[in-house]
Short mmCIF file of C-alpha atoms in Angstrom, two decimals:
data_model
loop_
_atom_site.label_atom_id
_atom_site.label_comp_id
_atom_site.label_asym_id
_atom_site.label_seq_id
_atom_site.Cartn_x
_atom_site.Cartn_y
_atom_site.Cartn_z
CA MET F 892 15.65 15.28 20.67
CA ASP F 893 17.74 14.01 17.86
CA ILE F 894 16.47 15.46 14.62
CA GLU F 895 17.23 12.61 12.42
CA LEU F 896 14.90 10.33 14.53
CA LEU F 897 11.95 12.90 13.67
CA LYS F 898 13.05 12.78 9.81
CA THR F 899 13.06 9.09 9.92
CA PHE F 900 9.43 9.06 11.54
CA LEU F 901 8.29 11.37 9.04
CA GLU F 902 9.34 9.18 6.23
CA VAL F 903 8.07 6.13 7.56
CA SER F 904 4.62 7.79 7.99
CA LYS F 905 4.75 8.81 4.31
CA THR F 906 5.87 5.55 2.81
CA ARG F 907 4.28 3.12 5.39
CA HIS F 908 7.12 0.85 4.48
CA PHE F 909 10.34 0.26 6.39
CA GLY F 910 12.29 -0.92 3.31
CA ARG F 911 11.19 1.98 1.14
CA ALA F 912 11.86 4.58 3.99
CA ALA F 913 15.46 3.08 4.50
CA GLU F 914 15.95 3.45 0.64
CA ASN F 915 14.89 7.20 0.59
CA LEU F 916 17.06 8.01 3.56
CA PHE F 917 20.20 6.02 2.61
CA LEU F 918 19.76 3.71 5.50
CA THR F 919 19.36 0.14 6.11
CA PRO F 920 15.83 -1.07 7.32
CA ALA F 921 17.35 -2.37 10.34
CA ALA F 922 18.69 1.23 10.94
CA VAL F 923 15.42 2.69 10.33
CA SER F 924 13.81 0.43 12.90
CA ALA F 925 16.27 1.19 15.38
CA ARG F 926 15.75 4.96 15.05
CA ILE F 927 11.91 4.31 15.49
CA ARG F 928 12.51 2.22 18.62
CA LEU F 929 14.84 4.82 19.99
CA LEU F 930 12.13 7.73 19.28
CA GLU F 931 9.49 5.58 21.15
CA SER F 932 11.54 4.98 24.13
CA MET F 933 12.27 8.85 24.41
CA LEU F 934 8.74 9.62 24.17
CA GLY F 935 7.42 6.66 26.11
CA ALA F 936 4.78 5.73 23.61
CA ARG F 937 4.29 3.62 20.42
CA VAL F 938 4.12 5.80 17.40
CA LEU F 939 3.81 2.98 14.68
CA SER F 940 1.59 -0.37 14.74
CA ARG F 941 3.89 -2.83 12.94
CA ASN F 942 1.47 -5.56 11.45
CA ARG F 943 3.01 -7.63 8.76
CA ASN F 944 2.87 -5.51 5.69
CA ASN F 945 0.79 -2.86 7.08
CA ILE F 946 2.50 -0.11 9.21
CA GLN F 947 -0.02 2.21 10.53
CA LEU F 948 0.57 5.15 12.82
CA THR F 949 -0.93 4.87 16.22
CA VAL F 950 -3.09 7.39 17.86
CA GLU F 951 0.24 8.72 19.70
CA GLY F 952 2.04 8.67 16.10
CA GLU F 953 -1.05 10.73 14.80
CA ARG F 954 -0.71 13.40 17.34
CA LEU F 955 3.15 13.52 16.89
CA LEU F 956 2.99 13.74 13.15
CA PRO F 957 1.99 17.63 12.81
CA HIS F 958 4.49 18.64 15.61
CA CYS F 959 7.16 16.65 13.84
CA GLU F 960 6.63 18.72 10.52
CA THR F 961 6.51 21.80 12.68
CA MET F 962 9.88 21.00 14.35
CA LEU F 963 11.63 19.99 11.17
CA LEU F 964 10.45 23.21 9.39
CA ALA F 965 11.53 25.17 12.42
CA TRP F 966 14.94 23.62 12.39
CA SER F 967 15.38 23.98 8.88
CA ARG F 968 14.54 27.84 9.15
CA ALA F 969 16.85 28.17 12.18
CA ARG F 970 19.71 26.77 9.94
CA GLN F 971 19.22 29.04 7.29
CA GLU F 972 19.04 32.15 9.66
CA VAL F 973 22.34 31.11 11.36
CA ALA F 974 23.97 30.62 7.80
CA LEU F 975 22.81 34.34 6.50
CA ARG F 976 25.70 35.94 4.53
CA PRO F 977 27.09 39.44 6.07
CA GLU F 978 25.35 41.47 3.66
CA GLN F 979 21.91 40.06 4.61
CA SER F 980 20.39 41.24 7.73
CA SER F 981 17.21 38.92 7.75
CA GLN F 982 15.32 36.11 6.33
CA LEU F 983 11.48 36.29 5.46
CA SER F 984 9.45 33.03 4.39
CA LEU F 985 6.55 34.00 2.39
CA GLY F 986 3.98 31.54 1.29
CA ALA F 987 0.91 31.16 -1.22
CA THR F 988 -1.26 28.96 -2.94
CA TYR F 989 0.17 27.10 -6.16
CA GLY F 990 -1.99 29.24 -8.30
CA LEU F 991 -0.95 32.63 -6.92
CA TRP F 992 2.61 31.73 -7.32
CA SER F 993 2.18 30.65 -10.99
CA TYR F 994 0.64 33.89 -12.02
CA ALA F 995 0.47 36.75 -9.53
CA LEU F 996 3.62 36.54 -7.47
CA GLN F 997 6.26 35.52 -10.13
CA GLU F 998 7.30 39.26 -10.98
CA GLN F 999 6.40 40.70 -7.54
CA TRP F 1000 9.04 38.28 -6.11
CA GLN F 1001 11.74 39.42 -8.33
CA VAL F 1002 10.74 43.17 -7.26
CA ILE F 1003 11.21 42.39 -3.59
CA HIS F 1004 14.47 40.64 -4.29
CA LYS F 1005 15.80 43.50 -6.30
CA THR F 1006 14.39 46.51 -3.79
CA MET F 1007 15.26 44.85 -0.51
CA PRO F 1008 18.71 42.86 -1.51
CA GLU F 1009 19.52 42.46 2.32
CA LEU F 1010 16.77 40.39 2.69
CA ALA F 1011 16.98 36.54 2.55
CA LEU F 1012 13.91 35.15 0.74
CA ARG F 1013 12.20 31.84 1.36
CA ALA F 1014 9.07 31.14 -1.11
CA GLU F 1015 6.66 28.28 0.02
CA ALA F 1016 3.53 26.87 -1.77
CA HIS F 1017 0.85 25.04 0.39
CA PRO F 1018 -2.92 24.74 0.42
CA HIS F 1019 -4.91 27.69 2.34
CA ASN F 1020 -5.45 25.79 5.49
CA TYR F 1021 -1.82 24.71 5.80
CA LEU F 1022 -0.59 28.17 5.21
CA VAL F 1023 -2.94 29.52 7.97
CA GLU F 1024 -1.44 26.67 10.40
CA MET F 1025 2.15 27.66 9.62
CA LEU F 1026 1.17 31.12 10.29
CA ARG F 1027 -0.44 30.16 13.61
CA ASN F 1028 2.69 28.14 14.72
CA ARG F 1029 4.98 30.80 13.41
CA THR F 1030 6.98 28.54 11.17
CA LEU F 1031 5.81 30.89 8.37
CA ASP F 1032 6.40 34.69 8.28
CA MET F 1033 3.71 35.85 5.87
CA ALA F 1034 1.17 34.53 3.54
CA LEU F 1035 -0.78 35.95 0.77
CA LEU F 1036 -4.22 34.66 0.76
CA TYR F 1037 -7.55 35.31 -1.05
CA GLU F 1038 -9.53 36.13 1.97
CA PRO F 1039 -8.50 37.66 5.49
CA VAL F 1040 -8.23 34.91 8.05
CA SER F 1041 -10.57 35.10 10.99
CA VAL F 1042 -7.96 34.07 13.72
CA ASN F 1043 -7.25 36.25 16.78
CA GLU F 1044 -3.47 36.17 16.49
CA LEU F 1045 -3.23 36.59 12.95
CA LEU F 1046 -3.64 40.06 11.29
CA SER F 1047 -4.59 40.49 7.45
CA CYS F 1048 -4.51 43.50 5.28
CA LYS F 1049 -5.56 44.10 1.82
CA ILE F 1050 -2.64 44.66 -0.98
CA GLY F 1051 -4.82 44.41 -4.19
CA ARG F 1052 -7.11 42.47 -6.34
CA ILE F 1053 -6.31 40.01 -9.06
CA GLN F 1054 -8.73 40.01 -12.20
CA LEU F 1055 -9.74 36.69 -13.52
CA LEU F 1056 -10.37 36.74 -17.29
CA LEU F 1057 -11.60 33.98 -19.47
CA THR F 1058 -8.66 33.08 -21.53
CA THR F 1059 -8.90 30.77 -24.67
CA SER F 1060 -6.73 29.29 -27.45
CA LEU F 1061 -9.78 29.12 -29.65
CA GLN F 1062 -9.69 31.99 -32.20
CA ASP F 1063 -13.40 32.34 -32.73
CA ALA F 1064 -14.55 31.98 -29.10
CA THR F 1065 -17.26 33.90 -27.68
CA HIS F 1066 -18.98 34.12 -24.46
CA LYS F 1067 -22.17 32.63 -26.29
CA ASN F 1068 -20.33 29.63 -27.95
CA ILE F 1069 -17.87 28.94 -25.32
CA ARG F 1070 -19.97 26.23 -23.92
CA LYS F 1071 -19.71 24.22 -27.16
CA HIS F 1072 -15.89 23.65 -26.78
CA PRO F 1073 -13.64 22.07 -24.34
CA TYR F 1074 -13.32 23.81 -21.13
CA VAL F 1075 -10.86 23.67 -18.26
CA TYR F 1076 -12.55 24.63 -14.86
CA VAL F 1077 -9.90 26.17 -12.53
CA ASP F 1078 -10.95 25.97 -8.85
CA TRP F 1079 -10.47 29.55 -7.68
CA GLY F 1080 -12.38 28.91 -4.49
CA THR F 1081 -16.23 29.15 -3.11
CA ALA F 1082 -16.84 32.80 -4.35
CA PHE F 1083 -15.51 32.04 -7.79
CA GLU F 1084 -17.72 28.67 -7.98
CA LEU F 1085 -20.86 30.67 -7.17
CA PHE F 1086 -20.02 33.18 -9.87
CA HIS F 1087 -19.33 30.42 -12.49
CA ALA F 1088 -22.50 28.86 -11.48
CA LYS F 1089 -24.48 31.84 -12.03
CA LYS F 1090 -22.76 33.08 -15.27
CA PHE F 1091 -22.68 29.70 -16.93
CA ASN F 1092 -25.22 27.68 -15.32
CA SER F 1093 -22.48 24.92 -15.21
CA MET F 1094 -23.41 24.28 -18.77
CA VAL F 1095 -19.65 23.99 -20.11
CA ASN F 1096 -17.89 21.18 -21.56
CA THR F 1097 -15.41 20.62 -18.98
CA VAL F 1098 -12.73 18.27 -19.80
CA LEU F 1099 -10.37 18.99 -17.09
CA HIS F 1100 -10.93 20.20 -13.38
CA THR F 1101 -7.88 21.59 -11.70
CA ASN F 1102 -6.84 23.80 -8.84
CA MET F 1103 -3.40 24.75 -10.33
CA SER F 1104 -3.51 27.58 -12.70
CA SER F 1105 -0.28 26.63 -14.36
CA VAL F 1106 -1.75 23.15 -15.35
CA ALA F 1107 -4.68 24.93 -16.95
CA LEU F 1108 -2.56 27.15 -18.93
CA HIS F 1109 -0.39 24.45 -20.15
CA PHE F 1110 -3.56 22.50 -21.13
CA ILE F 1111 -4.91 25.43 -23.33
CA LEU F 1112 -1.50 26.06 -24.79
CA GLN F 1113 -1.78 22.36 -26.07
CA ASN F 1114 -5.24 21.96 -26.68
CA PRO F 1115 -8.20 24.43 -28.14
CA ALA F 1116 -9.82 25.18 -25.08
CA SER F 1117 -10.79 28.11 -22.34
CA ALA F 1118 -10.31 28.69 -19.02
CA PHE F 1119 -10.54 31.65 -16.38
CA LEU F 1120 -6.90 32.74 -15.67
CA PRO F 1121 -5.11 35.98 -14.34
CA VAL F 1122 -3.63 37.79 -17.12
CA SER F 1123 -1.08 40.65 -16.91
CA PRO F 1124 -2.04 44.11 -17.52
CA GLU F 1125 -0.05 44.32 -20.87
CA CYS F 1126 -2.13 41.28 -22.15
CA LYS F 1127 -5.51 42.78 -21.33
CA SER F 1128 -5.22 45.55 -23.71
CA SER F 1129 -3.94 43.51 -26.65
CA PRO F 1130 -5.85 41.49 -28.91
CA GLY F 1131 -3.75 38.43 -28.29
CA PHE F 1132 -0.79 37.25 -26.59
CA GLN F 1133 1.73 34.52 -27.53
CA GLY F 1134 1.92 31.38 -25.32
CA GLY F 1135 4.85 29.79 -27.40
CA SER F 1136 3.52 28.95 -30.71
CA VAL F 1137 -0.28 29.49 -29.68
CA GLN F 1138 -1.83 32.74 -29.71
CA LEU F 1139 -4.03 33.20 -26.45
CA LYS F 1140 -6.74 35.64 -26.20
CA VAL F 1141 -9.05 37.12 -23.69
CA VAL F 1142 -12.88 36.58 -24.31
CA ASP F 1143 -13.90 40.35 -24.51
CA ASP F 1144 -17.43 39.97 -24.08
CA ALA F 1145 -17.38 37.33 -21.39
CA PRO F 1146 -17.79 38.10 -17.65
CA GLN F 1147 -14.97 38.92 -15.45
CA PHE F 1148 -14.17 37.88 -11.73
CA GLU F 1149 -12.10 39.70 -9.34
CA ARG F 1150 -10.59 38.20 -6.19
CA SER F 1151 -9.08 40.45 -3.42
CA LEU F 1152 -5.49 39.54 -2.27
CA TYR F 1153 -4.59 39.92 1.48
CA ALA F 1154 -1.29 39.72 3.28
CA THR F 1155 -1.51 37.69 6.54
CA TYR F 1156 1.11 37.59 9.48
CA HIS F 1157 1.24 36.80 13.06
CA SER F 1158 0.60 39.67 15.48
CA CYS F 1159 3.48 38.67 17.52
CA SER F 1160 5.64 38.18 14.84
CA ASP F 1161 9.41 39.49 15.67
CA LYS F 1162 9.76 40.43 12.07
CA GLN F 1163 6.89 43.07 11.85
CA ALA F 1164 9.00 46.00 10.58
CA VAL F 1165 10.38 43.69 7.74
CA ILE F 1166 6.88 42.40 6.87
CA LYS F 1167 5.17 45.79 6.85
CA LYS F 1168 7.83 46.94 4.32
CA VAL F 1169 7.33 44.07 2.11
CA ILE F 1170 3.53 44.69 2.35
CA ALA F 1171 3.82 48.15 1.37
CA LEU F 1172 5.99 47.17 -1.71
CA LEU F 1173 3.50 44.64 -2.70
CA ALA F 1174 0.53 47.24 -2.42
CA GLU F 1175 2.23 49.33 -5.18
CA LEU F 1176 2.66 46.69 -7.50
CA PRO F 1177 0.12 45.57 -10.17
CA TYR F 1178 -1.60 42.36 -10.38
#
């Protein structure tokens, strides 16, 4: 199947508009329409319902969508594998949530690159469920997750723990008075939600709710506020640490929360040798 037909279908499914899809693909609307008709002819089914100013996916189109995304990603990975430089022996795609990349994995990624220069690396950030699905259809080699995955074909092993500390740009903040000041709630999952409800009784002045730790950090650097964030080991032992012109600090008397970190991969992966080397390396690093 022509990969360009799948790209066109995916773009129309996102924009729900032939004209905007054509602009994004640098095509004419007529060319986009022709590609969709050709795709439907090859599949023997309608994938789009074309009502005036209301383009919707048909049932068949909804079924095609996840396969389309998988095939395009597999094609992209295949092109990268073929294009490996002579000094590179393999490619590894590693995924994690946005929050993990923002904090826990930035330095670890550099260590992997320096320790295993023969490895071509691909980093991806997606929600937990999407990462699991990518592992299952083998469009992702390994994922770092907060919990082991209960899926028969996937293997998980614990590589470390991430400590979440109440971090603040309020210089007089304590555990007792934190409820009086602006607070950023970072969604670290169900276990953290239960911990937070028990320790704070939900009685905090939440001005921002986010599942992206980088957004929370940026906010408290710009505004006097607090949030639970992972903090590097060197910061935990110091009274304060610089965030640009603002000094952040850990609220020492506040409760702390720890999350386990698991490396997960497919049991039938043909890259298990490389994956296990990377896991062993990650397990030696601080989080």
